[in-house]
Amino acid sequence: KIKELFSKIPAIKNAQERPFFEIPEHDNTRFILATDEEASQFSIAIYIKHKAESSENKNLNFLREKFIASLYNSMMNQRISELLQKGEPPFIMGSVGFGSLLRGYDMAYISATANPNEEDKALRAVYNEAIRLKKHGFVQSEFERAKTNLLTSMESFYKQRDKISNDRYIAGIQEHFLTNKPLTSAEFDWEFGQKVLETISVEEISAKAKEWITDKNRVVIVQGPKSDDAIHLSQEEALAILYEVENSEIDPFEDMEQVSSLIDEDLPGSEIISTKKLDEFNAVEWTLANNAKVVYRHADYEKDNVALNAYSPGGSSIFEDDQIAAVTLFSPFISSFGVGNFDAITLNKLLTGKKVSIGIGISGLNETISGSSTPKDFETMMQLLYLQFEHPRFDNEAYGALAARYKAYLANMENDPQKIMSDSLSMILSDYNPRTLLINSGIVDKMSFSQLEEMFYNRFIDAGDFTFFIVGNIGEDTVREMAQKYIGSLRDDPREENWIDRKVRGPKGKTIKEIEVPLKTEKANVFVNFSKKMKYTAKNNLQLTILQEILKLRYTEEIREKEGGSYGVSVSGSSSHFPVENKTLKINFDTDPEKASHLKTIVFSEIDKIIENGPTSIDLNKVVENLKKNREQSMQHNSYWMNTIYRYYLHGINSNNPENFDEILDNLTLNDIQNFTGKFINSADIVDVTFVPKED
């Protein structure tokens, strides 16, 4: 195929060599302040430029150096993460590390996103961590954890090497061709990685900080909003802070003492009181004595993966309007507290070498649990699940630290035009319902630490109300034993409950708005939303997906290619089952303000063509063929089976059954799509919003 496509192209005679551009070295520190009226963050970055290894020398030692940089970055990221979870964080986000700058050059980087008008505080704090490292180096315990975690990640990749994507292969081949980076296999990487990590010491990595963090070839970049009340660092102030930190007394990093076990209590467990075979999924459902249901399916498409999901009815619909702020930020705050006797920092260290996660959340109509692990870490995931339910942790210090970061981050975002548009659409699409809460700096003041605790015990007190799904490369006997021991030990608080329909609906009829936004870039944003009550059936859902994909084709051809009016048109359809059966179709794109009105007529005219004449057979066949192809590919992943079974329990439709997919697609006609489109669009409620630049 390559010969067929490319052999006719004549070779270039006397082709030019690709030039290498030297970056002039400089002993002095360079400084730049860049401001913009649309900038939403205050940020400070220090970049220290270093010549990279030449392409001729990219050998096994080059790969070893990459391992050193990876360990260096991992340990520094952990230090910064710990700093942000204590007291009043000095910045919102930060990083210290080493990586590639551009062809032929690497860089050491030290950066932070600051609280509004606190660039000095952020620079001092993040640079302090860099100089702490330079003066004292890493400690052996954090090095061992970083090395163990890297080995775990490499082993997991090796075990799932049959699932390496074509994109990843291509990226490696491209990098080899362009920069001579060694092109290696997953097998080689795993073998070489194990051997080479044994040759790297904490002293060697610590020495890199002295080599990488210097004042030569150093550039300080300050970026932020341009406004009358924005305070930015000057060159003199920034250099003075660097000098001050470099010449101050800084204590060595103190690593926390580790504990060895997650659970130190005997668990009662519970028996399985009923078993139900789910032959259509090759799965089984167990009901435990505490009324919790566990659904298990073995799937080994990803060899090193086990997934856990769970849901219980209720969700945020249970809570009143004045509690929505706490619900909205429930998940990130709860996850920052840790579990049981372990704060988030200690827990992270305790899980060294384990590829495992567990998280809880509250959606509109359900409380949810999601987790993943490797097969060998499955019991650890189940232990975390048990601790999250039975021994939740509520850490006031962690709450205060995260609340301060959220307030600062969201305050920075309030002038972001994209957020202004997103917030406007949220309010319009919900018809300004009081339960639609905009995520801004004020949201933190509308919630409290005690509210989070109350919500947790309200929603996660009753495991008997949950259905747990476990899918992955792990045996049935192991899952049964672990489910009985850990899920079976969760409390059961017998109660009958369901979600509440809070009547959040979109506006009726046709809503047309043109909204001015302070955009410095001369562009308009067109947004059109169709919404209609329609039955939640396999055929209706598929027809909406097909309409969505056909419109993507039409708009690409008409708006992007013929009109040159936009880089791309986003088309997104969704089907909701609860609290009401409803379908929506969203169309969105950026364009020149002068073209917005004309291009919008194309949006509607392409839909009208389908209503009047149906789609073309070419478009329909192309979409159907692509849907089948994507479905076939997705079936080769564990997530397909998790999502299929999960949806079956929630919606009662087995999407894996051919009659709910293949047979529908095989029998669909042009008239079917024409009739569906007319039925959906002709009586749909429409929101038509255009955002345009605000005139000065």
XYZ file of C-alpha atoms in Angstrom:
696
model
C 0.000 0.000 0.000
C 2.859 2.366 0.827
C 4.532 1.617 -2.500
C 1.254 2.062 -4.340
C 0.548 5.454 -2.760
C 4.005 6.997 -2.581
C 6.275 5.450 -5.239
C 4.970 7.808 -7.913
C 6.244 10.830 -6.004
C 9.679 11.713 -7.404
C 12.587 11.809 -4.983
C 13.912 15.251 -4.133
C 17.365 15.819 -5.547
C 19.925 17.518 -3.331
C 17.443 17.728 -0.472
C 18.297 20.273 2.174
C 19.458 19.048 5.531
C 17.242 20.076 8.403
C 19.096 22.910 10.155
C 19.636 22.903 13.910
C 19.008 26.256 15.553
C 21.179 27.122 18.519
C 19.622 29.014 21.408
C 22.176 31.615 22.537
C 23.320 31.029 26.091
C 23.067 33.816 28.672
C 24.429 34.214 32.190
C 21.836 36.743 33.294
C 18.271 35.850 34.221
C 15.769 37.008 31.625
C 12.323 38.196 32.630
C 9.027 38.710 30.824
C 5.649 39.886 32.057
C 2.789 38.938 29.726
C -0.725 40.174 30.458
C -4.004 39.839 28.611
C -7.513 41.021 29.379
C -8.879 37.512 28.769
C -6.269 35.753 30.917
C -7.895 33.873 33.784
C -4.883 32.789 35.866
C -1.964 34.418 37.654
C 1.061 32.220 36.947
C 4.818 32.232 37.448
C 7.285 29.939 35.718
C 11.057 29.550 35.796
C 12.598 27.774 32.811
C 16.286 26.802 32.855
C 17.494 25.697 29.435
C 19.904 22.787 28.936
C 21.306 21.277 25.755
C 19.773 17.855 25.180
C 21.619 14.705 24.226
C 22.541 14.835 20.545
C 20.683 12.453 18.264
C 23.888 10.471 17.657
C 24.168 9.670 21.373
C 20.621 8.481 21.962
C 21.494 5.014 23.195
C 20.712 2.904 26.249
C 22.267 5.510 28.520
C 19.828 8.039 27.048
C 16.969 5.757 28.128
C 18.517 5.481 31.588
C 18.574 9.267 31.889
C 14.863 9.300 31.035
C 14.225 6.998 33.989
C 16.166 9.383 36.248
C 14.071 12.343 35.079
C 10.863 10.354 35.562
C 11.778 9.478 39.170
C 12.867 13.082 39.821
C 9.547 14.429 38.553
C 7.512 11.839 40.445
C 9.126 12.651 43.790
C 8.798 16.402 43.302
C 5.148 16.095 42.261
C 4.491 14.187 45.476
C 6.201 16.877 47.569
C 4.146 19.622 45.926
C 0.963 17.593 46.392
C 1.665 17.246 50.116
C 2.330 20.973 50.423
C -1.068 21.754 48.881
C -2.947 19.603 51.386
C -1.763 21.449 54.478
C -2.909 24.671 56.115
C -3.432 27.561 53.734
C -1.809 26.572 50.427
C 0.626 29.190 49.081
C -0.519 28.583 45.501
C -3.286 26.784 43.592
C -1.149 24.388 41.563
C 2.572 23.925 41.210
C 5.263 21.755 39.686
C 9.020 21.252 39.793
C 10.596 18.951 37.247
C 12.722 18.322 34.181
C 11.657 17.590 30.606
C 11.923 18.391 26.920
C 11.730 21.985 25.688
C 12.141 21.569 21.919
C 14.364 19.717 19.513
C 17.882 19.738 20.903
C 17.014 21.300 24.251
C 15.682 20.212 27.633
C 14.603 22.369 30.526
C 14.267 22.380 34.265
C 10.961 23.983 35.201
C 9.597 25.485 38.411
C 6.073 26.844 38.108
C 2.979 27.770 40.067
C -0.530 29.059 39.512
C -0.943 31.820 42.099
C -3.850 33.080 44.118
C -5.060 36.416 42.707
C -2.463 39.138 43.289
C -0.197 36.755 45.237
C 2.456 35.959 42.649
C 5.178 36.840 45.168
C 3.885 34.322 47.705
C 3.567 31.599 45.063
C 7.048 32.188 43.621
C 8.643 32.177 47.064
C 6.905 28.927 48.065
C 7.500 26.893 44.904
C 11.100 28.088 44.517
C 11.669 27.217 48.165
C 10.833 23.579 47.338
C 13.240 23.602 44.386
C 16.076 25.004 46.507
C 15.250 22.612 49.361
C 15.841 19.809 46.865
C 19.026 21.386 45.524
C 20.484 21.819 49.022
C 19.419 18.555 50.634
C 18.376 16.157 47.869
C 15.803 13.393 48.076
C 15.493 10.919 50.938
C 15.761 7.168 50.508
C 12.172 6.377 51.530
C 10.573 8.645 48.927
C 12.987 7.314 46.316
C 11.980 3.716 47.087
C 8.286 4.611 46.762
C 8.825 6.388 43.438
C 10.838 3.449 42.107
C 8.205 0.937 43.234
C 5.393 2.962 41.652
C 7.310 3.267 38.381
C 7.917 -0.482 38.277
C 4.236 -1.130 38.949
C 3.217 1.162 36.094
C 5.729 -0.455 33.731
C 4.602 -3.960 34.677
C 0.955 -3.060 34.052
C 1.834 -1.662 30.622
C 3.812 -4.817 29.825
C 0.929 -7.086 30.818
C -1.425 -5.167 28.541
C 1.012 -4.868 25.641
C -1.488 -6.521 23.292
C -3.697 -3.438 23.738
C -1.100 -0.865 22.664
C -2.843 1.529 20.289
C -1.714 2.215 16.727
C -1.345 5.882 17.703
C 1.205 4.968 20.352
C 3.188 2.829 17.932
C 3.168 5.627 15.379
C 4.322 8.174 17.973
C 7.327 5.991 18.816
C 8.229 5.461 15.149
C 7.869 9.178 14.452
C 10.078 10.119 17.407
C 12.708 7.598 16.283
C 12.697 8.992 12.737
C 12.799 12.662 13.750
C 15.128 12.597 16.776
C 16.719 9.113 16.740
C 15.116 8.194 20.057
C 15.580 4.415 20.466
C 12.604 2.464 19.144
C 11.952 -0.325 21.626
C 9.321 -2.975 22.289
C 7.170 -3.385 25.391
C 9.095 -6.567 26.179
C 12.415 -4.749 25.976
C 11.166 -1.810 28.042
C 10.044 -4.097 30.865
C 13.250 -6.131 30.960
C 15.533 -3.121 30.582
C 13.540 -1.053 33.086
C 13.847 -3.646 35.845
C 17.599 -3.929 35.334
C 18.411 -0.256 34.953
C 16.401 0.901 37.984
C 18.659 -1.248 40.148
C 21.637 0.853 38.993
C 20.089 4.232 39.917
C 20.636 5.620 43.423
C 18.944 8.397 45.353
C 22.301 10.217 45.478
C 22.566 10.199 41.685
C 19.091 11.707 41.270
C 19.728 14.268 44.026
C 22.867 15.389 42.223
C 20.755 16.203 39.162
C 19.062 19.030 41.070
C 22.419 20.807 41.454
C 23.079 20.309 37.745
C 19.623 21.313 36.527
C 18.632 24.127 38.921
C 21.093 26.923 38.095
C 20.967 30.639 37.413
C 22.485 30.276 33.940
C 20.160 30.265 30.904
C 17.307 31.049 33.289
C 14.082 32.738 32.215
C 11.319 33.947 34.529
C 7.873 34.331 32.955
C 4.967 35.996 34.757
C 1.537 35.823 33.124
C -1.871 37.049 34.177
C -4.896 39.262 33.680
C -4.532 42.803 32.400
C -6.724 44.992 34.606
C -6.509 47.988 36.901
C -6.700 45.865 40.056
C -4.276 43.119 38.963
C -0.929 43.205 40.780
C 2.000 41.532 39.026
C 5.604 40.917 39.966
C 8.239 43.169 38.445
C 11.622 41.910 37.332
C 13.291 43.455 40.375
C 10.789 41.854 42.766
C 11.066 38.421 41.147
C 14.874 38.411 41.178
C 14.893 39.609 44.783
C 12.684 36.653 45.793
C 14.975 34.203 43.997
C 18.012 35.676 45.753
C 16.267 35.647 49.117
C 15.265 31.975 48.837
C 18.661 30.866 47.539
C 20.380 32.450 50.544
C 17.952 31.377 53.251
C 18.158 28.511 55.722
C 15.890 25.720 54.486
C 15.294 22.544 56.459
C 15.592 19.151 54.763
C 12.424 17.402 53.621
C 10.941 15.184 56.327
C 9.251 12.051 55.101
C 6.345 10.721 57.112
C 6.580 7.405 58.901
C 4.643 4.672 57.155
C 2.147 2.200 58.529
C 1.838 -1.285 57.107
C -1.847 -2.253 57.069
C -5.108 -0.707 55.904
C -7.459 -2.714 58.137
C -6.679 -4.035 61.622
C -10.115 -5.344 62.601
C -11.940 -8.609 62.125
C -14.730 -8.313 59.579
C -17.976 -10.230 60.075
C -18.806 -10.592 56.361
C -22.123 -12.079 55.256
C -23.378 -15.030 53.301
C -24.827 -15.077 49.800
C -28.568 -15.613 50.179
C -29.397 -15.889 46.479
C -27.563 -16.437 43.180
C -28.890 -15.485 39.760
C -27.214 -16.449 36.493
C -27.155 -13.735 33.826
C -26.575 -15.900 30.773
C -27.039 -13.023 28.318
C -23.909 -11.389 29.785
C -22.086 -14.541 30.905
C -22.314 -12.990 34.376
C -23.710 -13.781 37.813
C -25.610 -11.761 40.422
C -25.226 -12.461 44.141
C -27.452 -11.012 46.851
C -25.709 -10.852 50.220
C -27.351 -11.150 53.626
C -26.963 -7.381 54.102
C -29.100 -6.937 50.931
C -26.242 -5.608 48.800
C -26.259 -6.959 45.243
C -22.995 -7.869 43.509
C -22.850 -8.493 39.747
C -19.669 -10.123 38.432
C -18.355 -10.857 34.944
C -14.937 -12.154 34.004
C -13.302 -10.152 31.178
C -9.636 -10.451 30.265
C -9.368 -8.145 27.263
C -7.206 -5.918 29.465
C -5.096 -8.440 31.338
C -4.130 -6.160 34.201
C -7.481 -4.530 34.919
C -10.403 -5.003 37.270
C -13.131 -2.358 37.445
C -15.719 -1.742 40.151
C -18.795 0.456 39.829
C -21.864 0.816 42.041
C -24.985 2.905 42.327
C -27.892 3.522 44.657
C -31.003 5.625 43.903
C -31.355 9.094 45.393
C -28.455 11.326 44.449
C -28.553 15.097 44.730
C -32.325 15.042 44.145
C -32.716 14.129 47.833
C -31.234 17.443 48.957
C -32.827 20.875 49.073
C -31.748 23.847 46.976
C -29.535 25.344 49.706
C -27.442 22.151 49.818
C -26.590 21.970 46.116
C -23.225 23.743 46.549
C -21.935 20.994 48.850
C -23.283 18.291 46.523
C -21.541 19.882 43.526
C -18.107 19.731 45.191
C -18.743 16.578 47.224
C -16.406 14.219 45.326
C -13.184 16.284 45.223
C -13.495 17.236 48.887
C -14.256 13.727 50.140
C -11.358 12.301 48.133
C -8.975 14.841 49.703
C -9.737 13.620 53.236
C -8.337 10.085 53.022
C -10.040 7.198 54.832
C -10.085 5.813 58.366
C -6.936 6.734 60.276
C -5.074 7.759 57.132
C -5.061 11.268 55.720
C -4.675 11.551 51.941
C -0.882 11.953 52.155
C -0.383 8.902 54.376
C -2.832 6.841 52.324
C -0.976 7.619 49.121
C 2.285 6.422 50.662
C 0.629 3.338 52.101
C -0.522 2.407 48.588
C 2.989 2.563 47.144
C 3.434 -0.041 44.433
C -0.284 -0.662 44.133
C -2.297 0.349 41.105
C -5.607 0.954 42.807
C -8.205 3.686 43.216
C -11.661 4.119 44.698
C -13.919 7.158 44.605
C -17.444 8.078 45.571
C -19.779 10.672 44.112
C -23.301 12.018 44.054
C -24.951 12.499 40.656
C -28.375 13.925 39.994
C -30.350 10.734 40.673
C -27.806 8.330 42.188
C -24.939 8.050 44.603
C -22.072 6.266 42.888
C -18.841 4.401 43.509
C -16.098 3.804 40.963
C -12.812 1.996 41.348
C -10.123 0.120 39.483
C -7.163 -2.074 40.296
C -4.872 -4.715 38.925
C -5.875 -8.315 39.690
C -3.161 -8.582 42.354
C -4.388 -5.371 44.044
C -8.077 -6.337 43.950
C -8.270 -7.022 47.681
C -6.698 -3.631 48.424
C -9.443 -1.980 46.353
C -12.069 -3.907 48.342
C -10.422 -2.805 51.594
C -10.558 0.820 50.460
C -14.220 0.342 49.582
C -14.909 -1.014 53.061
C -13.014 1.823 54.766
C -14.737 4.470 52.644
C -18.133 3.154 53.743
C -17.490 2.182 57.345
C -14.629 4.462 58.397
C -14.907 7.663 56.370
C -12.494 10.416 57.277
C -13.439 14.085 57.589
C -10.309 16.235 57.725
C -10.940 19.883 58.583
C -7.410 20.962 57.646
C -7.654 19.297 54.239
C -11.086 20.914 53.785
C -9.673 24.366 54.490
C -6.718 23.867 52.168
C -8.846 22.692 49.243
C -11.506 25.354 49.873
C -8.857 28.095 49.700
C -7.486 26.682 46.448
C -10.951 26.435 44.907
C -11.815 30.027 45.845
C -8.607 31.320 44.327
C -8.840 29.205 41.188
C -12.488 30.102 40.549
C -11.888 33.783 41.256
C -9.248 33.689 38.519
C -11.755 32.059 36.141
C -14.521 34.632 36.485
C -13.234 36.792 33.622
C -12.725 33.827 31.310
C -15.041 34.323 28.286
C -15.458 30.554 27.887
C -16.735 30.269 31.441
C -19.051 33.242 30.980
C -20.582 31.525 27.950
C -20.802 28.162 29.704
C -22.489 29.692 32.741
C -24.957 31.567 30.556
C -25.939 28.384 28.731
C -26.333 26.468 32.010
C -28.829 29.021 33.252
C -30.742 29.300 29.969
C -30.979 25.531 29.400
C -32.391 24.962 32.892
C -34.784 27.915 32.549
C -32.962 29.648 35.417
C -33.892 26.932 37.898
C -32.589 27.697 41.416
C -30.947 24.254 41.512
C -28.635 25.294 38.682
C -25.599 26.452 40.588
C -22.777 28.266 38.833
C -19.335 27.121 39.908
C -17.628 30.372 40.913
C -15.616 31.605 43.896
C -18.807 32.135 45.866
C -19.791 28.462 45.733
C -17.350 27.584 48.521
C -19.028 30.095 50.848
C -22.385 28.370 50.228
C -21.175 25.056 51.635
C -19.651 23.882 54.893
C -17.488 21.105 56.295
C -20.407 19.788 58.371
C -22.660 19.617 55.291
C -20.256 17.234 53.564
C -20.255 14.925 56.564
C -24.057 14.988 56.810
C -24.399 14.258 53.100
C -22.035 11.334 53.296
C -23.954 9.643 56.079
C -27.249 10.398 54.359
C -26.239 8.764 51.071
C -23.691 6.093 52.054
C -25.180 4.694 55.252
C -26.989 1.836 53.525
C -24.981 -0.649 51.465
C -28.122 -2.750 51.094
C -29.431 -0.091 48.738
C -26.445 -0.476 46.384
C -25.796 -2.673 43.368
C -22.073 -3.365 42.861
C -20.591 -4.343 39.481
C -17.203 -6.048 39.203
C -15.743 -6.735 35.754
C -12.197 -7.748 34.927
C -9.451 -10.312 34.778
C -10.078 -12.024 38.091
C -11.602 -15.367 38.971
C -15.141 -15.887 40.223
C -14.060 -17.671 43.414
C -11.829 -14.759 44.413
C -14.515 -12.171 43.723
C -17.126 -14.173 45.634
C -14.850 -14.485 48.663
C -13.854 -10.799 48.634
C -17.452 -9.652 48.091
C -18.683 -11.680 51.046
C -15.876 -10.441 53.281
C -15.774 -6.733 52.441
C -19.094 -5.764 50.829
C -20.816 -8.243 53.149
C -19.406 -6.374 56.165
C -20.987 -3.058 55.167
C -23.908 -1.851 57.224
C -27.470 -2.297 56.029
C -29.969 0.366 57.025
C -33.216 -0.990 55.567
C -35.124 1.820 53.917
C -37.178 2.271 50.812
C -36.133 5.302 48.821
C -35.832 6.622 45.306
C -34.824 9.790 43.564
C -37.105 12.829 43.576
C -38.154 14.614 40.397
C -37.195 18.228 41.155
C -38.858 19.416 37.919
C -35.711 20.923 36.406
C -36.687 21.470 32.774
C -35.576 23.589 29.873
C -37.539 26.525 28.493
C -40.579 25.775 26.341
C -40.970 26.889 22.743
C -38.219 28.782 20.985
C -35.688 30.834 22.947
C -33.484 33.121 20.862
C -30.744 35.235 22.437
C -27.732 37.216 21.304
C -25.352 37.794 24.203
C -22.385 40.130 24.189
C -19.228 38.764 25.800
C -15.954 40.657 26.404
C -14.001 38.810 23.711
C -10.791 40.311 22.414
C -10.680 37.750 19.636
C -13.175 38.695 16.954
C -15.275 35.559 16.903
C -18.839 34.523 17.546
C -20.023 31.314 19.191
C -23.197 29.727 17.835
C -25.143 27.314 20.051
C -28.400 25.564 19.114
C -30.162 23.043 21.355
C -33.176 20.884 20.444
C -35.036 19.135 23.269
C -38.108 16.892 23.202
C -39.796 14.257 25.331
C -39.375 10.936 23.535
C -39.469 7.315 24.605
C -36.213 5.807 25.829
C -35.962 2.807 23.512
C -33.028 1.116 21.825
C -34.282 2.146 18.382
C -34.972 5.774 19.308
C -31.588 6.084 20.989
C -29.785 4.659 17.960
C -31.700 6.861 15.545
C -30.651 9.940 17.498
C -27.028 8.793 17.319
C -27.345 8.273 13.566
C -28.889 11.721 13.097
C -26.028 13.197 15.118
C -23.394 11.490 12.962
C -25.111 12.392 9.669
C -25.250 16.034 10.709
C -21.545 15.956 11.534
C -20.897 14.858 7.951
C -23.216 17.482 6.500
C -21.816 20.355 8.567
C -18.224 19.352 7.847
C -18.966 19.492 4.128
C -21.164 22.588 4.073
C -19.871 24.805 6.903
C -16.222 23.846 7.134
C -15.297 22.823 3.593
C -17.580 24.852 1.323
C -18.040 27.969 3.440
C -14.720 27.897 5.293
C -16.796 29.178 8.181
C -15.451 27.165 11.092
C -12.700 24.724 11.990
C -15.375 22.266 13.011
C -18.978 21.921 14.148
C -19.691 19.985 17.327
C -22.876 17.885 17.228
C -23.886 15.991 20.354
C -27.042 13.970 20.962
C -28.114 12.510 24.311
C -30.995 10.372 25.563
C -32.161 10.615 29.175
C -34.453 8.066 30.807
C -35.052 9.608 34.229
C -36.681 11.663 35.645
C -38.400 12.049 32.258
C -37.732 10.369 28.918
C -36.158 13.078 26.824
C -33.779 13.606 23.936
C -31.493 16.538 23.194
C -29.342 17.541 20.220
C -26.687 20.231 20.694
C -24.910 22.010 17.851
C -22.038 24.388 18.548
C -19.260 26.159 16.626
C -17.078 29.276 16.536
C -17.017 31.553 13.530
C -16.489 35.062 12.244
C -19.218 37.328 13.723
C -20.074 38.462 10.192
C -20.795 34.878 9.142
C -22.701 33.688 12.217
C -26.192 34.440 10.951
C -25.592 32.921 7.526
C -23.974 29.749 8.893
C -26.813 29.299 11.349
C -29.246 29.147 8.444
C -27.163 26.242 7.094
C -27.489 24.474 10.457
C -31.268 24.554 10.177
C -31.434 24.004 6.406
C -29.434 20.757 6.604
C -31.877 19.467 9.218
C -34.797 20.582 7.057
C -33.365 18.656 4.089
C -33.404 15.459 6.139
C -36.980 16.129 7.279
C -38.139 16.818 3.713
C -36.105 14.299 1.719
C -34.355 12.023 4.199
C -30.575 11.589 4.382
C -28.572 10.373 1.429
C -27.923 6.640 1.246
C -24.199 7.422 1.149
C -24.343 9.294 4.486
C -26.536 6.681 6.158
C -24.390 3.770 5.020
C -21.225 5.517 6.071
C -22.600 6.220 9.571
C -24.014 2.713 10.065
C -20.772 1.109 8.917
C -18.790 3.301 11.307
C -21.087 2.535 14.240
C -20.656 -1.186 13.659
C -16.909 -0.843 13.366
C -16.635 1.182 16.594
C -18.896 -1.300 18.374
C -16.759 -4.238 17.240
C -13.618 -2.509 18.493
C -15.164 -1.490 21.817
C -16.229 -5.092 22.518
C -12.531 -5.925 22.878
C -12.306 -3.909 26.086
C -13.389 -4.689 29.632
C -15.161 -1.323 29.825
C -17.650 -2.424 27.155
C -18.985 -5.166 29.395
C -19.030 -2.994 32.477
C -20.986 -0.278 30.667
C -23.365 -2.782 29.039
C -24.292 -4.527 32.289
C -24.461 -1.253 34.237
C -26.832 0.263 31.649
C -28.986 -2.889 31.676
C -29.577 -2.565 35.410
C -30.262 1.159 35.171
C -32.380 1.209 32.009
C -33.532 -2.357 31.379
C -32.071 -2.503 27.845
C -29.476 -5.102 26.898
C -27.467 -3.208 24.299
C -25.346 -6.305 23.642
C -28.400 -8.145 22.302
C -28.332 -8.061 18.464
C -31.992 -7.056 18.392
C -31.045 -3.833 20.197
C -28.190 -2.924 17.881
C -27.279 -4.961 14.772
C -30.836 -5.836 13.794
C -31.965 -2.224 14.212
C -29.099 -0.926 12.060
C -29.559 -3.629 9.420
C -33.248 -2.821 9.036
C -33.097 0.969 9.225
C -34.255 2.785 6.109
C -33.844 6.316 4.860
C -37.525 6.849 5.670
C -36.955 5.754 9.280
C -34.356 8.486 9.817
C -36.486 11.011 7.925
C -39.538 10.233 10.068
C -37.556 10.216 13.309
C -35.956 13.573 12.491
C -39.307 15.152 11.699
C -40.924 13.737 14.825
C -38.053 14.969 16.973
C -37.287 18.373 15.452
C -40.712 19.660 14.416
C -42.082 19.796 17.930
C -38.831 20.230 19.850
C -38.151 23.103 22.234
C -35.293 25.146 20.784
C -32.638 27.263 22.463
C -30.779 29.387 19.914
C -27.957 31.460 21.416
C -25.222 33.436 19.688
C -22.373 34.932 21.698
C -20.776 37.936 20.016
C -17.861 40.218 20.964
C -18.887 43.075 23.227
C -18.295 46.410 21.597
C -16.023 48.818 23.495
